[in-house]
Structures are given as structure tokens and as C-alpha cells.
Short mmCIF file of C-alpha atoms in Angstrom, two decimals:
data_model
loop_
_atom_site.label_atom_id
_atom_site.label_comp_id
_atom_site.label_asym_id
_atom_site.label_seq_id
_atom_site.Cartn_x
_atom_site.Cartn_y
_atom_site.Cartn_z
CA MET A 154 0.00 0.00 0.00
CA ILE A 155 2.84 2.37 0.84
CA CYS A 156 4.54 1.69 -2.50
CA ASP A 157 1.24 2.15 -4.33
CA ALA A 158 0.77 5.50 -2.56
CA VAL A 159 4.27 6.62 -3.58
CA VAL A 160 3.63 5.58 -7.21
CA VAL A 161 0.29 7.43 -7.30
CA LEU A 162 1.82 10.53 -5.69
CA TYR A 163 4.57 10.68 -8.30
CA ALA A 164 2.03 9.98 -11.06
CA LEU A 165 0.02 13.03 -9.99
CA LEU A 166 3.15 15.16 -9.67
CA ALA A 167 4.13 14.08 -13.18
CA ALA A 168 0.63 14.98 -14.38
CA TYR A 169 1.05 18.46 -12.87
CA TRP A 170 4.43 18.90 -14.58
CA LEU A 171 3.11 17.69 -17.95
CA LYS A 172 0.05 19.94 -17.79
CA PHE A 173 1.62 23.16 -16.52
CA CYS A 174 5.35 22.97 -17.32
CA THR A 175 5.26 21.75 -20.94
CA PRO A 176 3.58 23.01 -24.14
CA LEU A 177 0.37 21.36 -22.90
CA ALA A 178 -0.01 24.40 -20.59
CA SER A 179 -1.57 26.35 -23.47
CA ILE A 180 -4.47 23.86 -23.72
CA GLY A 181 -7.57 24.26 -21.54
CA VAL A 182 -7.17 26.19 -18.25
CA THR A 183 -5.42 29.47 -18.98
CA SER A 184 -4.14 30.05 -15.44
CA GLN A 185 -0.75 28.73 -14.39
CA PRO A 186 -1.15 27.58 -10.75
CA GLY A 187 1.95 26.85 -8.72
CA LEU A 188 2.62 23.46 -7.19
CA PRO A 189 1.58 24.64 -3.67
CA ASP A 190 -1.83 25.60 -5.15
CA TYR A 191 -2.29 22.09 -6.54
CA ALA A 192 -0.81 20.26 -3.53
CA PRO A 193 -4.24 19.73 -1.87
CA TYR A 194 -5.62 18.24 -5.11
CA ILE A 195 -2.61 15.94 -5.44
CA ALA A 196 -2.87 14.82 -1.80
CA PHE A 197 -6.63 14.32 -2.08
CA GLY A 198 -6.22 12.38 -5.31
CA THR A 199 -3.57 10.10 -3.85
CA ILE A 200 -5.58 9.31 -0.73
CA THR A 201 -8.85 8.67 -2.57
CA LEU A 202 -7.23 6.37 -5.14
CA ILE A 203 -5.53 4.30 -2.42
CA LEU A 204 -8.84 4.09 -0.54
CA THR A 205 -10.53 2.95 -3.75
CA LEU A 206 -7.93 0.22 -4.23
CA ALA A 207 -8.39 -0.86 -0.63
CA HIS A 208 -12.18 -0.91 -1.05
CA LEU A 209 -11.76 -3.27 -4.02
CA LYS A 210 -9.71 -5.60 -1.76
CA LEU A 211 -6.41 -5.12 -3.54
CA TYR A 212 -4.51 -5.43 -0.28
CA SER A 213 -5.84 -8.82 0.76
CA ARG A 214 -3.32 -11.64 0.97
CA ASP A 215 -5.17 -13.58 -1.74
CA SER A 216 -4.43 -10.87 -4.32
CA LEU A 217 -0.65 -10.64 -3.94
CA LEU A 218 0.25 -13.53 -6.23
CA ARG A 219 -2.52 -12.98 -8.82
CA TYR A 220 -1.19 -10.35 -11.23
CA ARG A 221 -4.08 -10.46 -13.70
CA HIS A 222 -6.56 -10.13 -10.84
CA VAL A 223 -4.52 -7.23 -9.46
CA SER A 224 -4.41 -5.58 -12.90
CA MET A 225 -8.19 -5.73 -13.19
CA ILE A 226 -8.63 -4.16 -9.75
CA VAL A 227 -6.15 -1.38 -10.64
CA ALA A 228 -7.93 -0.70 -13.95
CA LYS A 229 -11.36 -0.56 -12.27
CA ALA A 230 -10.08 1.65 -9.45
CA CYS A 231 -8.37 4.09 -11.83
CA ALA A 232 -11.45 4.28 -14.05
CA GLY A 233 -13.78 4.94 -11.10
CA TRP A 234 -11.33 7.39 -9.53
CA PHE A 235 -10.94 9.25 -12.84
CA LEU A 236 -14.72 9.66 -13.25
CA GLY A 237 -15.10 10.79 -9.64
CA PHE A 238 -12.24 13.28 -9.86
CA LEU A 239 -13.53 14.58 -13.19
CA GLY A 240 -16.98 14.98 -11.65
CA VAL A 241 -15.51 17.04 -8.83
CA ALA A 242 -13.69 19.21 -11.38
CA LEU A 243 -16.89 19.86 -13.36
CA ILE A 244 -19.41 20.25 -10.54
CA PHE A 245 -17.59 22.26 -7.89
CA LYS A 246 -16.16 25.69 -8.46
CA MET A 247 -12.79 25.47 -6.79
CA GLU A 248 -9.91 27.88 -6.67
CA PRO A 249 -7.71 27.32 -8.49
CA PRO A 250 -9.98 25.36 -10.84
CA ILE A 251 -9.01 21.73 -11.45
CA SER A 252 -7.78 21.29 -15.00
CA ARG A 253 -9.53 18.49 -16.85
CA GLY A 254 -6.28 17.92 -18.71
CA PHE A 255 -4.55 17.39 -15.37
CA VAL A 256 -7.22 14.85 -14.35
CA ILE A 257 -6.84 12.92 -17.63
CA LEU A 258 -3.05 12.86 -17.34
CA ALA A 259 -3.26 11.90 -13.67
CA GLY A 260 -5.55 8.96 -14.43
CA ALA A 261 -3.35 7.72 -17.28
CA ASN A 262 -0.14 8.15 -15.26
CA ALA A 263 -1.58 6.41 -12.20
CA LEU A 264 -2.83 3.47 -14.26
CA ALA A 265 0.46 3.04 -16.12
CA GLY A 266 2.58 3.55 -13.01
CA LEU A 267 0.63 1.09 -10.88
CA LEU A 268 0.60 -1.60 -13.56
CA ILE A 269 4.35 -1.27 -14.18
CA TRP A 270 5.24 -1.25 -10.48
CA ARG A 271 2.92 -4.18 -9.74
CA ASN A 272 4.39 -6.13 -12.65
CA LEU A 273 7.91 -5.62 -11.28
CA PHE A 274 6.70 -6.60 -7.80
CA HIS A 275 5.05 -9.73 -9.22
CA ARG A 276 8.27 -10.68 -11.04
CA PHE A 277 10.18 -10.27 -7.77
CA LEU A 278 7.72 -12.48 -5.90
CA ARG A 279 7.97 -15.13 -8.62
CA ARG A 280 11.69 -15.49 -7.93
CA SER A 281 11.45 -15.04 -4.18
CA VAL A 282 11.08 -17.59 -1.40
CA VAL A 283 8.44 -15.24 -0.01
CA ALA A 284 6.00 -16.51 -2.65
CA ARG A 285 5.77 -19.92 -0.99
CA SER A 286 4.79 -18.44 2.37
CA LEU A 287 2.09 -16.37 0.67
CA ARG A 288 0.40 -19.34 -0.99
CA GLN A 289 -2.87 -20.57 0.43
CA ARG A 290 -2.52 -24.24 1.42
CA VAL A 291 -5.61 -26.21 0.43
CA LEU A 292 -6.74 -29.51 1.95
CA VAL A 293 -9.29 -31.31 -0.25
CA VAL A 294 -12.02 -33.56 1.16
CA GLY A 295 -12.51 -36.36 -1.36
CA TRP A 296 -11.01 -36.37 -4.85
CA ASN A 297 -12.71 -36.28 -8.24
CA ALA A 298 -12.16 -34.99 -11.78
CA GLU A 299 -12.82 -31.37 -10.74
CA ALA A 300 -10.27 -31.57 -7.93
CA GLU A 301 -7.72 -33.14 -10.30
CA ARG A 302 -8.29 -30.35 -12.84
CA LEU A 303 -7.98 -27.73 -10.12
CA SER A 304 -4.69 -29.23 -8.92
CA ARG A 305 -3.31 -29.24 -12.47
CA ALA A 306 -4.33 -25.62 -12.93
CA PHE A 307 -2.37 -24.68 -9.79
CA GLU A 308 0.73 -26.49 -11.05
CA GLU A 309 0.61 -25.01 -14.56
CA GLN A 310 0.73 -21.42 -13.36
CA ASP A 311 4.16 -19.78 -13.12
CA ILE A 312 3.24 -18.37 -9.76
CA CYS A 313 0.05 -19.51 -8.07
CA ALA A 314 -1.78 -18.22 -5.03
CA TYR A 315 -2.72 -21.77 -3.98
CA GLU A 316 -1.11 -25.16 -3.46
CA VAL A 317 -2.74 -28.47 -2.59
CA ALA A 318 -1.40 -29.80 0.72
CA GLY A 319 -3.18 -33.14 0.23
CA CYS A 320 -6.58 -34.78 0.35
CA VAL A 321 -8.56 -36.81 2.87
CA VAL A 322 -10.98 -39.67 2.36
CA SER A 323 -14.62 -39.14 3.25
CA ALA A 324 -16.39 -41.29 5.82
CA GLN A 325 -17.46 -43.67 3.04
CA GLY A 326 -13.77 -44.62 2.78
CA ARG A 327 -13.36 -44.13 -0.95
CA LEU A 328 -12.21 -41.60 -3.55
CA ALA A 329 -13.93 -41.07 -6.90
CA ILE A 330 -10.52 -41.27 -8.60
CA GLU A 331 -7.00 -41.80 -7.34
CA PRO A 332 -5.01 -38.52 -7.19
CA ALA A 333 -1.98 -38.42 -9.48
CA ASP A 334 0.46 -36.19 -7.62
CA VAL A 335 -1.38 -35.43 -4.37
CA SER A 336 -0.91 -37.33 -1.10
CA VAL A 337 -3.83 -38.96 0.71
CA LEU A 338 -3.26 -37.73 4.26
CA GLY A 339 -6.02 -39.53 6.14
CA THR A 340 -9.78 -39.44 6.70
CA ILE A 341 -12.32 -36.82 7.72
CA GLY A 342 -11.79 -37.92 11.32
CA ASP A 343 -8.19 -36.67 11.11
CA LEU A 344 -9.19 -33.29 9.71
CA GLU A 345 -8.57 -31.17 12.81
CA GLU A 346 -5.10 -32.63 13.37
CA LEU A 347 -4.20 -32.29 9.67
CA ILE A 348 -5.23 -28.61 9.62
CA HIS A 349 -2.65 -27.83 12.29
CA HIS A 350 0.08 -30.21 11.12
CA HIS A 351 0.03 -29.04 7.49
CA GLU A 352 -0.72 -25.35 8.19
CA VAL A 353 -3.89 -25.49 6.11
CA ASP A 354 -5.56 -22.20 5.09
CA THR A 355 -8.54 -23.62 3.18
CA VAL A 356 -10.56 -26.82 3.40
CA MET A 357 -12.23 -27.57 0.09
CA VAL A 358 -14.98 -30.20 -0.16
CA ALA A 359 -14.88 -31.97 -3.54
CA ASP A 360 -16.87 -35.05 -2.51
CA LEU A 361 -20.49 -33.95 -2.38
CA ASP A 362 -21.58 -37.53 -1.66
CA CYS A 363 -20.84 -36.78 1.99
CA VAL A 364 -23.93 -36.84 4.15
CA LYS A 365 -25.32 -33.48 5.19
CA GLY A 366 -24.06 -33.87 8.76
CA GLU A 367 -20.47 -34.38 7.60
CA ILE A 368 -20.45 -31.20 5.49
CA VAL A 369 -21.98 -29.19 8.36
CA GLY A 370 -19.39 -30.68 10.74
CA ILE A 371 -16.54 -29.72 8.40
CA ALA A 372 -17.91 -26.19 8.09
CA ASN A 373 -18.15 -25.86 11.88
CA LEU A 374 -14.62 -27.21 12.30
CA CYS A 375 -13.28 -24.64 9.80
CA GLU A 376 -15.06 -21.88 11.69
CA ARG A 377 -13.49 -22.99 14.99
CA GLU A 378 -10.00 -23.30 13.50
CA MET A 379 -10.38 -20.04 11.52
CA VAL A 380 -9.66 -21.57 8.12
CA ARG A 381 -11.65 -20.95 4.95
CA PHE A 382 -14.36 -23.45 4.01
CA GLN A 383 -15.18 -23.96 0.32
CA ILE A 384 -17.14 -26.41 -1.80
CA VAL A 385 -16.28 -27.44 -5.37
CA PRO A 386 -19.69 -27.22 -7.16
CA SER A 387 -19.45 -30.61 -8.87
CA TYR A 388 -23.15 -30.53 -9.78
CA PHE A 389 -22.49 -27.35 -11.77
CA GLN A 390 -19.68 -28.45 -14.07
CA ILE A 391 -20.34 -25.56 -16.43
CA LEU A 392 -20.55 -21.80 -16.11
CA VAL A 393 -19.80 -21.91 -12.39
CA SER A 394 -18.80 -18.23 -12.38
CA GLY A 395 -22.47 -17.50 -13.02
CA LEU A 396 -23.59 -19.21 -9.81
CA HIS A 397 -25.67 -16.78 -7.81
CA LEU A 398 -27.23 -17.06 -4.38
CA GLU A 399 -30.54 -15.31 -3.85
CA THR A 400 -33.31 -15.50 -1.30
CA VAL A 401 -36.78 -16.64 -2.38
CA GLY A 402 -39.43 -16.54 0.34
CA GLY A 403 -36.70 -16.47 2.97
CA ILE A 404 -35.03 -19.61 1.56
CA PRO A 405 -31.53 -19.36 -0.03
CA VAL A 406 -31.56 -20.64 -3.62
CA LEU A 407 -28.43 -21.31 -5.69
CA GLY A 408 -28.62 -21.15 -9.46
CA VAL A 409 -26.84 -20.05 -12.65
CA SER A 410 -27.34 -16.37 -13.34
CA GLN A 411 -25.66 -14.01 -15.78
CA LEU A 412 -22.22 -14.48 -17.23
CA PRO A 413 -20.01 -11.44 -17.95
CA LEU A 414 -21.05 -11.29 -21.63
CA ASP A 415 -24.74 -11.41 -20.69
CA ARG A 416 -24.50 -7.89 -19.24
CA LEU A 417 -25.50 -5.09 -21.59
CA SER A 418 -22.61 -2.83 -20.56
CA ASN A 419 -20.07 -5.56 -21.39
CA ILE A 420 -21.79 -6.38 -24.68
CA LEU A 421 -21.65 -2.72 -25.75
CA LEU A 422 -18.03 -2.36 -24.65
CA LYS A 423 -16.96 -5.48 -26.53
CA ARG A 424 -18.91 -4.41 -29.62
CA LEU A 425 -17.26 -0.98 -29.57
CA VAL A 426 -13.81 -2.60 -29.46
CA ASP A 427 -14.86 -4.95 -32.29
CA ILE A 428 -15.99 -2.11 -34.54
CA VAL A 429 -12.87 -0.02 -33.98
CA GLY A 430 -10.57 -3.06 -34.28
CA SER A 431 -12.21 -4.44 -37.44
CA ILE A 432 -12.13 -1.07 -39.24
CA PHE A 433 -8.49 -0.62 -38.31
CA GLY A 434 -7.69 -4.22 -39.34
CA LEU A 435 -9.39 -3.90 -42.72
CA ILE A 436 -7.60 -0.65 -43.53
CA ALA A 437 -4.16 -1.50 -42.15
CA LEU A 438 -4.01 -5.07 -43.44
CA SER A 439 -5.59 -4.63 -46.87
CA PRO A 440 -2.13 -4.52 -48.58
CA VAL A 441 -1.23 -7.82 -46.87
CA MET A 442 -4.49 -9.43 -48.01
CA ALA A 443 -4.00 -8.11 -51.55
CA PHE A 444 -0.48 -9.56 -51.74
CA PHE A 445 -1.50 -13.03 -50.56
CA CYS A 446 -4.58 -13.06 -52.80
CA TRP A 447 -2.23 -12.40 -55.71
CA ARG A 448 0.05 -15.24 -54.60
CA VAL A 449 -2.92 -17.62 -54.29
CA LYS A 450 -4.16 -16.81 -57.80
CA ARG A 451 -0.67 -17.33 -59.22
CA GLU A 452 -0.39 -20.76 -57.65
CA SER A 453 -3.99 -21.89 -58.16
CA PRO A 454 -6.22 -20.11 -60.71
CA GLY A 455 -9.64 -19.35 -59.36
CA PRO A 456 -11.16 -17.11 -56.68
CA ALA A 457 -8.73 -15.96 -53.98
CA PHE A 458 -11.46 -15.59 -51.36
CA TYR A 459 -13.97 -18.21 -50.34
CA LYS A 460 -16.80 -18.44 -47.85
CA GLN A 461 -17.86 -21.30 -45.66
CA ARG A 462 -20.89 -21.93 -43.46
CA ARG A 463 -20.15 -21.76 -39.75
CA LEU A 464 -22.18 -21.89 -36.56
CA GLY A 465 -22.38 -18.62 -34.64
CA ARG A 466 -23.99 -17.21 -31.53
CA ASN A 467 -27.12 -19.07 -30.37
CA GLY A 468 -26.54 -21.69 -33.09
CA ARG A 469 -27.22 -19.33 -36.02
CA GLU A 470 -25.37 -20.13 -39.23
CA PHE A 471 -23.42 -17.52 -41.16
CA ASP A 472 -20.80 -17.32 -43.93
CA ILE A 473 -17.23 -16.91 -42.78
CA TYR A 474 -14.71 -15.33 -45.18
CA LYS A 475 -11.15 -16.53 -45.73
CA ILE A 476 -8.29 -16.27 -48.17
CA ARG A 477 -8.20 -19.63 -49.93
CA SER A 478 -5.34 -21.78 -48.64
CA MET A 479 -6.29 -25.05 -50.38
CA LYS A 480 -6.84 -26.30 -53.88
CA LEU A 481 -10.18 -25.62 -55.51
CA ASP A 482 -11.19 -29.29 -55.41
CA ALA A 483 -10.19 -29.83 -51.77
CA GLU A 484 -13.63 -31.28 -50.93
CA LYS A 485 -14.66 -32.58 -54.33
CA ASP A 486 -15.60 -35.98 -52.87
CA GLY A 487 -18.05 -34.34 -50.49
CA GLN A 488 -16.12 -35.42 -47.41
CA VAL A 489 -15.96 -32.64 -44.84
CA GLY A 490 -13.23 -32.72 -42.22
CA TRP A 491 -10.61 -30.78 -40.33
CA SER A 492 -7.34 -30.18 -42.10
CA THR A 493 -4.17 -31.64 -40.65
CA LYS A 494 -0.60 -30.41 -40.43
CA SER A 495 0.53 -32.60 -43.36
CA ASP A 496 -2.60 -32.05 -45.50
CA ASP A 497 -1.65 -32.46 -49.18
CA ARG A 498 -4.64 -30.36 -50.23
CA ARG A 499 -2.89 -27.21 -49.07
CA LEU A 500 -1.33 -24.73 -51.42
CA LYS A 501 2.33 -23.96 -50.85
CA ILE A 502 1.46 -20.38 -49.91
CA GLY A 503 -1.44 -21.78 -47.86
CA GLU A 504 0.92 -23.39 -45.38
CA LEU A 505 2.57 -20.04 -44.70
CA MET A 506 -0.80 -18.28 -44.39
CA ARG A 507 -2.13 -20.81 -41.91
CA ARG A 508 1.03 -20.73 -39.82
CA TYR A 509 0.58 -17.00 -39.24
CA ASN A 510 -3.26 -16.93 -39.46
CA ILE A 511 -3.14 -14.71 -42.57
CA ASP A 512 -5.98 -16.67 -44.20
CA GLU A 513 -8.25 -15.45 -41.37
CA LEU A 514 -7.77 -11.72 -42.08
CA PRO A 515 -10.94 -11.29 -44.20
CA GLN A 516 -12.93 -12.19 -41.09
CA PHE A 517 -12.52 -8.59 -39.97
CA TRP A 518 -15.47 -8.06 -42.35
CA ASN A 519 -17.49 -10.65 -40.39
CA VAL A 520 -16.62 -8.75 -37.22
CA LEU A 521 -17.73 -5.43 -38.70
CA GLN A 522 -21.04 -7.04 -39.75
CA GLY A 523 -21.64 -8.26 -36.19
CA GLU A 524 -21.44 -11.97 -37.05
CA MET A 525 -18.16 -12.44 -35.21
CA SER A 526 -15.99 -10.77 -32.58
CA LEU A 527 -12.26 -10.13 -32.53
CA VAL A 528 -11.96 -12.61 -29.65
CA GLY A 529 -14.21 -15.54 -28.82
CA PRO A 530 -14.69 -19.30 -29.35
CA ARG A 531 -13.78 -20.27 -32.90
CA PRO A 532 -16.85 -21.05 -35.05
CA GLU A 533 -17.14 -24.63 -36.31
CA ARG A 534 -18.71 -26.11 -39.42
CA PRO A 535 -22.26 -27.40 -38.83
CA GLU A 536 -21.49 -30.68 -40.65
CA LEU A 537 -18.65 -31.48 -38.24
CA ILE A 538 -20.40 -30.73 -34.97
CA ARG A 539 -23.97 -31.85 -35.61
CA ASN A 540 -23.76 -34.63 -33.00
CA PHE A 541 -21.29 -33.00 -30.62
CA LYS A 542 -23.98 -31.38 -28.47
CA SER A 543 -25.15 -34.83 -27.34
CA GLU A 544 -21.75 -36.57 -27.40
CA ILE A 545 -19.58 -33.91 -25.70
CA PRO A 546 -20.75 -32.37 -22.39
CA HIS A 547 -21.31 -28.60 -22.43
CA TYR A 548 -20.41 -28.28 -26.12
CA ASN A 549 -23.27 -25.93 -27.02
CA ALA A 550 -22.49 -23.60 -24.11
CA ARG A 551 -19.69 -22.12 -26.23
CA HIS A 552 -22.37 -20.67 -28.52
CA ASN A 553 -23.50 -18.24 -25.80
CA ALA A 554 -21.10 -15.65 -27.24
CA LEU A 555 -20.14 -14.42 -30.68
CA PRO A 556 -17.41 -16.56 -32.25
CA GLY A 557 -14.02 -14.91 -32.63
CA ILE A 558 -11.18 -14.56 -35.11
CA THR A 559 -8.96 -15.79 -32.30
CA GLY A 560 -9.66 -17.16 -28.85
CA TRP A 561 -8.25 -18.57 -25.63
CA ALA A 562 -8.19 -22.10 -27.05
CA GLN A 563 -6.26 -20.96 -30.12
CA VAL A 564 -3.49 -19.14 -28.22
CA LYS A 565 -3.19 -22.24 -26.03
CA GLY A 566 -2.52 -24.34 -29.14
CA PHE A 567 -5.93 -26.08 -29.49
CA ARG A 568 -6.99 -25.47 -33.05
CA GLY A 569 -7.93 -27.60 -36.04
CA ASP A 570 -7.28 -31.31 -35.52
CA THR A 571 -6.66 -31.11 -31.75
CA ASP A 572 -8.32 -32.35 -28.55
CA LEU A 573 -11.88 -31.06 -28.77
CA GLY A 574 -12.50 -31.56 -25.05
CA GLU A 575 -9.59 -29.28 -24.15
CA ARG A 576 -10.78 -26.68 -26.65
CA ILE A 577 -14.22 -26.64 -25.06
CA GLN A 578 -12.70 -26.26 -21.59
CA CYS A 579 -10.72 -23.26 -22.86
CA ASP A 580 -13.86 -21.76 -24.42
CA LEU A 581 -15.82 -22.20 -21.19
CA PHE A 582 -12.98 -20.62 -19.22
CA TYR A 583 -13.14 -17.63 -21.57
CA LEU A 584 -16.92 -17.25 -21.18
CA GLU A 585 -16.75 -17.45 -17.39
CA ASN A 586 -13.80 -15.11 -16.98
CA TRP A 587 -14.35 -12.58 -19.76
CA ASN A 588 -13.11 -9.07 -19.27
CA LEU A 589 -11.59 -6.50 -21.58
CA MET A 590 -8.09 -7.17 -20.28
CA LEU A 591 -8.45 -10.87 -21.14
CA ASP A 592 -9.45 -9.94 -24.70
CA LEU A 593 -6.42 -7.66 -25.01
CA GLN A 594 -4.17 -10.40 -23.59
CA ILE A 595 -5.45 -12.90 -26.17
CA MET A 596 -4.90 -10.40 -29.00
CA VAL A 597 -1.31 -9.81 -27.90
CA MET A 598 -0.69 -13.56 -27.50
CA THR A 599 -2.11 -14.14 -31.00
CA LEU A 600 0.41 -11.68 -32.45
CA THR A 601 3.40 -12.90 -30.42
CA THR A 602 2.79 -16.67 -30.25
CA ASN A 603 3.40 -18.73 -33.34
CA LYS A 604 1.01 -21.68 -33.19
CA ASN A 605 1.21 -23.80 -36.30
CA ALA A 606 -2.46 -23.93 -37.18
CA ALA A 607 -3.81 -27.04 -38.79
#
């Protein structure tokens, strides 16, 4: 908190210098206040921004090792602080008047400064022995596929806020599956002793086959020992971020409510980014598309562009546009299928285009038309996925959002002839955790990560 306060203070001082000690001084407010005149505004701004960060729980122990979570809190706090400060500048007549230019520069400086400083701090923690002491140690009651997936997710992260201390067997004396790399420490009867011996911070119930009395007893034990009690919602294996608790007639009811992209404000924000991004993409990349269309026509006479039916949001079909990367008779036998890395139907230039996703560039037009988004689950061909909704659990849930030119599954390497189950898990993760920063992260990863697309 102290370091954040210092960063914000210097960000506001820099905003003052930029606004009143550079050529920007001629824009907006005509007066040239001295630093002592602006000192109260700078102090007030620093204090209110730190209080906003604290209100959003930035300074909880759980947040220290989660950089993306921290970045989202910083972005929200700076946005809210900027609007509040700007409102003060417009509503109240203060002397000297608060320059709107100063407020804009202060918000931008504070956001950039906090993100840079927090990134450096996160990098330090990653290499420090302190990180281990900050991790939350989790003891799992029971073990099933969800617990196994959760454990793998902890291990795959460069620096994780959690680690699994072990698991215990429920009173029924069995586990749904045998844990791969996690120790079985005992039974529920040993829970109190294990909490102390292994310095457990969280007890997580994965086995919901426990009788009601056992779960209540575990919850009471956690309350006495002052450790966190959590339940893995195994009965909700999809869209768990949308779980919402409400009271109906005085009775608590748990159900699936809205996901991030169900909210109108998020839909409008994402659509605005799509429109701006697609217009920029079409203009900036038109020479690249023209060059590769010319190369395609030289190698294989015929149309350089082609369209293909795909399944979009809510299961609606639409035509997706691409630069042709295969021979004209690639599907002359009527057999529809995914291409593979060694597909002999590809053009020579097609291999290069697919490696760098150049064949996908015309889809900026689909984005501008509102049929696709810049980021989202990749749309599939109806012929290939007709039976998937009944064969693969949760497959159709990915159609709750507009399909994207790129997506979380694609930057993770799951594209074309790859594990469809893993792709769906990535798509569901995206839907549950959507935010603008995640979209920007995926765009950057798409540009910087070379995934050889099949």
C-alpha cells in the first residue's frame, strides 16, 4: 500500500508537470497555478485512489500472487477514480480550478505507473522464497475430476496463489478417482489434526456424496479453527462463475445467473472494441491481403477468397470469409473434415498463411457485420459438430457468445485437428472469466505466439 501510494503521488506530480510545465499548458485552463496551489488536489487524489484500491480488496493476501486479478482491480479503481475526480472538477467551483487535462493525465499516469510497479513486484515475488509463504494451502475432502483439474491448474501457473497440501478420504472410505500427484493424508476424522500439522488455510470439499451432517461438521470445524471453508460445485460443471445465491421466500436458492457477456454494458463495450478493431484491421491489413490473394491466384487459378458456413452465436449459421489456402477441389468428394498439419490439399502459400493466421484476415469483415468478434470461441462447421452437443458435455455452451477470429483455445494451441474436449474447456474458461483485459491479452498472444495452425 505504501509503495502504491508513492507511485500514485509521483504519477500526480508528473501529471502536474506535464500539464503546466510543458507546451500542454496552453491547452484548456489558462491560469498557471503553482505546485503549492495544486498540492491539496494531489494529496486528495492520492488518498482517494488508495482508498478505492483498498475498497476493491487489492490489499488482501489472496491478491498478492494474482497479477491479472490485481491488474483488473487497478484498472477498475483508476477508471472509477478518474470519473469521480472529473466529476468534482466539473461540478464544484474550486480555486484554483481543477484542470480536466490534469485529471486525464493523472488517471493515465496512475494506471500506467501502478501496472508497471505491480508487474515488477510480481516478477520479484515469482523469484522469491516469499511466494511460498504467501500461498494458500488447500486440503481437499474427497477427490474427483474437478479436484484433479484444479490441482493441475495450480501447477501449470508460473506463480500460483494456492497449493494443494493433500486430500482426505470421506467417511465412506473411498475416492472417486486416485489422485496423481497429491498425497492422501487420512480421513475426515483426522481433519482437525491435519489442519494444524500441514498449516492449512482452506478446506475444500470436492466429494459432495458426503452426508449433510459431515459437510456441516466440516464447516463448523473450519469456523473454529479459523480456516476458509469452500465447496467445489461438482453438480455445476459448467458456467460456475455465473452461480448466484438469492433468497426466495426467505429460503436461499443457488442457481446459474448471468455471465459477464450477458451484461449489456459488457456487450456494448466489446462491440465498440470490435468495430474499432475491425475497421483498423481492414484498412491496415488490406495490402497484406491483396499480396496473398495475388500469390494464391498465381499458384492456383480461381477465386482468392472463399466463404464457408459456420455456426455462430445461439446456433445461427453464417458465412465466414477466408483467403483460400487449399486447392479448388479440396472437398470434391463431399467429405468434410478438419485439415491436418501434413494435409496435401494445401497450397504452398497456404501453409505459410495458416502458420501466421493470414488466411483469417478477411474475417474482420465478419466482425464489422456483427457476425463475429475479434476474440471468442472459434466457429465450427455445422457438418462437423452436428452430433457434438449430445456426445460432448457442455459443447453448445460455447455458442452463448459471438465466435471470434482468435480465442483462448487458439493461443493455447488447441486449433484444427486437436483435442476437442480441451478446446471446449478453454472456451468455457473464456466465457466465465471474460473481461476487456483478457481480450487484449489474447490479441497480444495471437500476435506474439506462433502456433502452427492445422
